């Protein structure tokens, strides 16, 4: 054995199957309870615990629920980890919104960046481009960290990495 490679001398390899894990089995079924009336933090814990990877969270103005309370949920019960699940969360009352000091979103995962923007009532647009940064990470933003942003009025453009232009796997066989 030489490092990770093994030289095969007497045997001929006819078929070689390589399995590269991409993480959790997103086809696995899990039970998602109704989270309506719960705080957003409970939802974030459930997303992490159940390894859900297709969750959309939208915030909207609401005069009846406090900020960060889940108003609606598109599906509950038995779902696959990759099923699309949509949540609507209360932004609170319009008159209670205050300007936000923008944070540096670069290197944030797209989900986390959008959650910050939604949670603060900041309008946004998402653009994508290839880069040397891991896919789905924010690589640029149009409003600098530290600038004040008016909720519901100002708009930020975040640019998200599509990853490398090419991903090539080279295998060397010694026979």
Short mmCIF file of C-alpha atoms in Angstrom, two decimals:
data_model
loop_
_atom_site.label_atom_id
_atom_site.label_comp_id
_atom_site.label_asym_id
_atom_site.label_seq_id
_atom_site.Cartn_x
_atom_site.Cartn_y
_atom_site.Cartn_z
CA UNK A 1 0.00 0.00 0.00
CA UNK A 2 1.32 3.37 -0.99
CA UNK A 3 -0.65 6.14 0.71
CA UNK A 4 -4.28 5.80 -0.30
CA UNK A 5 -3.53 3.73 -3.41
CA UNK A 6 -3.13 -0.04 -3.60
CA UNK A 7 -1.27 -1.64 -6.47
CA UNK A 8 -3.10 -4.68 -7.83
CA UNK A 9 -0.73 -7.23 -9.35
CA UNK A 10 -2.40 -10.64 -9.62
CA UNK A 11 -6.08 -9.68 -9.82
CA UNK A 12 -7.93 -7.82 -12.54
CA UNK A 13 -10.50 -5.26 -11.48
CA UNK A 14 -13.56 -5.57 -13.73
CA UNK A 15 -15.91 -3.23 -11.88
CA UNK A 16 -15.05 -0.54 -9.41
CA UNK A 17 -17.78 1.27 -7.51
CA UNK A 18 -16.88 4.31 -5.48
CA UNK A 19 -19.48 5.79 -3.18
CA UNK A 20 -18.88 9.30 -1.95
CA UNK A 21 -21.18 10.34 0.84
CA UNK A 22 -22.79 13.73 0.44
CA UNK A 23 -24.00 13.72 4.02
CA UNK A 24 -27.39 12.82 5.41
CA UNK A 25 -29.93 10.65 3.59
CA UNK A 26 -32.40 13.33 2.54
CA UNK A 27 -34.91 10.75 1.28
CA UNK A 28 -35.33 9.44 4.82
CA UNK A 29 -38.78 10.00 6.31
CA UNK A 30 -39.12 11.97 9.55
CA UNK A 31 -42.02 13.28 11.62
CA UNK A 32 -42.48 17.06 11.59
CA UNK A 33 -44.92 18.36 14.19
CA UNK A 34 -46.93 21.52 13.71
CA UNK A 35 -44.88 24.46 14.91
CA UNK A 36 -47.58 27.10 14.49
CA UNK A 37 -47.53 29.37 17.55
CA UNK A 38 -43.93 28.43 18.40
CA UNK A 39 -40.89 30.73 18.32
CA UNK A 40 -38.52 30.71 15.34
CA UNK A 41 -35.76 29.30 17.57
CA UNK A 42 -37.80 26.10 18.01
CA UNK A 43 -38.05 25.79 14.22
CA UNK A 44 -34.31 26.27 13.78
CA UNK A 45 -33.65 23.54 16.35
CA UNK A 46 -36.04 21.17 14.52
CA UNK A 47 -34.39 21.91 11.15
CA UNK A 48 -31.01 21.04 12.66
CA UNK A 49 -32.21 17.97 14.60
CA UNK A 50 -34.18 16.43 11.72
CA UNK A 51 -31.58 17.49 9.09
CA UNK A 52 -34.18 19.18 6.89
CA UNK A 53 -32.64 20.75 3.81
CA UNK A 54 -35.49 22.31 1.85
CA UNK A 55 -37.08 24.78 4.25
CA UNK A 56 -38.31 28.24 3.28
CA UNK A 57 -38.95 30.83 5.96
CA UNK A 58 -40.76 34.05 5.05
CA UNK A 59 -41.49 36.86 7.47
CA UNK A 60 -44.55 39.08 7.11
CA UNK A 61 -46.07 41.95 9.03
CA UNK A 62 -48.63 40.81 11.57
CA UNK A 63 -50.62 42.89 14.04
CA UNK A 64 -51.77 39.86 16.06
CA UNK A 65 -48.59 37.89 16.75
CA UNK A 66 -45.34 38.98 18.32
CA UNK A 67 -42.20 39.03 16.21
CA UNK A 68 -40.62 35.58 15.53
CA UNK A 69 -43.82 33.59 16.15
CA UNK A 70 -44.67 31.03 13.46
CA UNK A 71 -47.99 31.91 11.79
CA UNK A 72 -48.33 29.08 9.30
CA UNK A 73 -46.68 25.91 8.07
CA UNK A 74 -47.25 24.25 4.68
CA UNK A 75 -46.99 20.62 5.82
CA UNK A 76 -46.63 18.52 8.97
CA UNK A 77 -46.61 14.83 9.80
CA UNK A 78 -44.45 12.30 7.97
CA UNK A 79 -42.20 13.99 5.41
CA UNK A 80 -38.91 13.32 3.68
CA UNK A 81 -35.97 15.41 4.85
CA UNK A 82 -35.80 17.04 1.41
CA UNK A 83 -39.53 17.81 1.08
CA UNK A 84 -40.20 21.51 0.63
CA UNK A 85 -41.66 22.96 3.82
CA UNK A 86 -42.71 26.61 3.98
CA UNK A 87 -43.12 28.61 7.15
CA UNK A 88 -44.53 32.09 7.58
CA UNK A 89 -43.26 33.92 10.64
CA UNK A 90 -44.47 37.17 12.20
CA UNK A 91 -42.35 40.26 11.64
CA UNK A 92 -44.54 42.03 14.18
CA UNK A 93 -46.22 45.39 13.69
CA UNK A 94 -44.93 47.83 11.06
CA UNK A 95 -44.64 50.68 13.56
CA UNK A 96 -42.34 48.56 15.75
CA UNK A 97 -39.73 47.99 13.02
CA UNK A 98 -36.48 49.88 13.44
CA UNK A 99 -33.46 50.48 11.22
CA UNK A 100 -30.91 47.69 11.23
CA UNK A 101 -27.13 47.95 11.18
CA UNK A 102 -26.13 45.66 8.31
CA UNK A 103 -23.81 42.83 9.21
CA UNK A 104 -21.15 41.25 6.99
CA UNK A 105 -22.96 38.35 5.34
CA UNK A 106 -19.95 37.08 3.39
CA UNK A 107 -19.22 33.42 4.15
CA UNK A 108 -22.74 32.95 5.52
CA UNK A 109 -24.65 29.97 4.16
CA UNK A 110 -27.46 31.18 1.88
CA UNK A 111 -30.14 29.91 4.30
CA UNK A 112 -28.62 31.84 7.23
CA UNK A 113 -28.14 35.03 5.21
CA UNK A 114 -31.74 35.00 3.98
CA UNK A 115 -32.97 34.26 7.50
CA UNK A 116 -31.15 37.36 8.82
CA UNK A 117 -32.61 39.53 6.05
CA UNK A 118 -36.14 38.16 6.44
CA UNK A 119 -36.01 38.43 10.24
CA UNK A 120 -35.12 42.11 9.95
CA UNK A 121 -37.61 42.96 7.20
CA UNK A 122 -34.86 43.76 4.69
CA UNK A 123 -35.77 43.40 1.01
CA UNK A 124 -33.23 41.42 -0.95
CA UNK A 125 -32.30 40.04 -4.32
CA UNK A 126 -30.12 36.98 -4.80
CA UNK A 127 -27.60 36.64 -7.64
CA UNK A 128 -25.33 33.69 -8.33
CA UNK A 129 -21.85 33.37 -9.81
CA UNK A 130 -19.06 30.82 -9.97
CA UNK A 131 -16.22 31.34 -7.52
CA UNK A 132 -13.59 29.48 -5.55
CA UNK A 133 -15.85 29.71 -2.50
CA UNK A 134 -17.98 26.76 -1.43
CA UNK A 135 -21.36 26.57 -3.17
CA UNK A 136 -24.29 28.40 -1.48
CA UNK A 137 -22.09 30.78 0.50
CA UNK A 138 -22.49 34.55 0.22
CA UNK A 139 -19.50 36.08 -1.56
CA UNK A 140 -20.62 39.73 -1.99
CA UNK A 141 -23.25 42.14 -0.75
CA UNK A 142 -24.35 45.53 -2.07
CA UNK A 143 -24.72 47.20 1.34
CA UNK A 144 -21.60 47.24 3.50
CA UNK A 145 -21.46 46.01 7.07
CA UNK A 146 -22.22 48.82 9.51
CA UNK A 147 -24.52 50.77 7.18
CA UNK A 148 -28.05 51.43 8.45
CA UNK A 149 -30.84 49.70 6.53
CA UNK A 150 -34.50 50.72 6.67
CA UNK A 151 -36.80 47.67 6.89
CA UNK A 152 -39.34 47.27 4.08
CA UNK A 153 -37.72 50.12 2.10
CA UNK A 154 -34.05 49.46 1.43
CA UNK A 155 -32.92 46.54 -0.69
CA UNK A 156 -29.69 44.57 -0.60
CA UNK A 157 -28.28 42.38 -3.35
CA UNK A 158 -26.39 39.33 -2.15
CA UNK A 159 -24.21 37.35 -4.51
CA UNK A 160 -23.97 33.65 -3.77
CA UNK A 161 -21.32 31.21 -4.94
CA UNK A 162 -22.24 28.51 -7.43
CA UNK A 163 -18.97 26.83 -6.49
CA UNK A 164 -16.18 26.00 -8.89
CA UNK A 165 -16.86 26.07 -12.61
CA UNK A 166 -15.75 22.46 -12.94
CA UNK A 167 -15.39 19.64 -10.50
CA UNK A 168 -13.18 16.89 -11.85
CA UNK A 169 -12.31 13.66 -10.09
CA UNK A 170 -9.14 11.99 -11.31
CA UNK A 171 -8.63 8.31 -10.58
CA UNK A 172 -5.39 6.53 -11.28
CA UNK A 173 -5.35 2.73 -11.57
CA UNK A 174 -2.14 0.77 -11.36
CA UNK A 175 -2.39 -2.69 -12.92
#
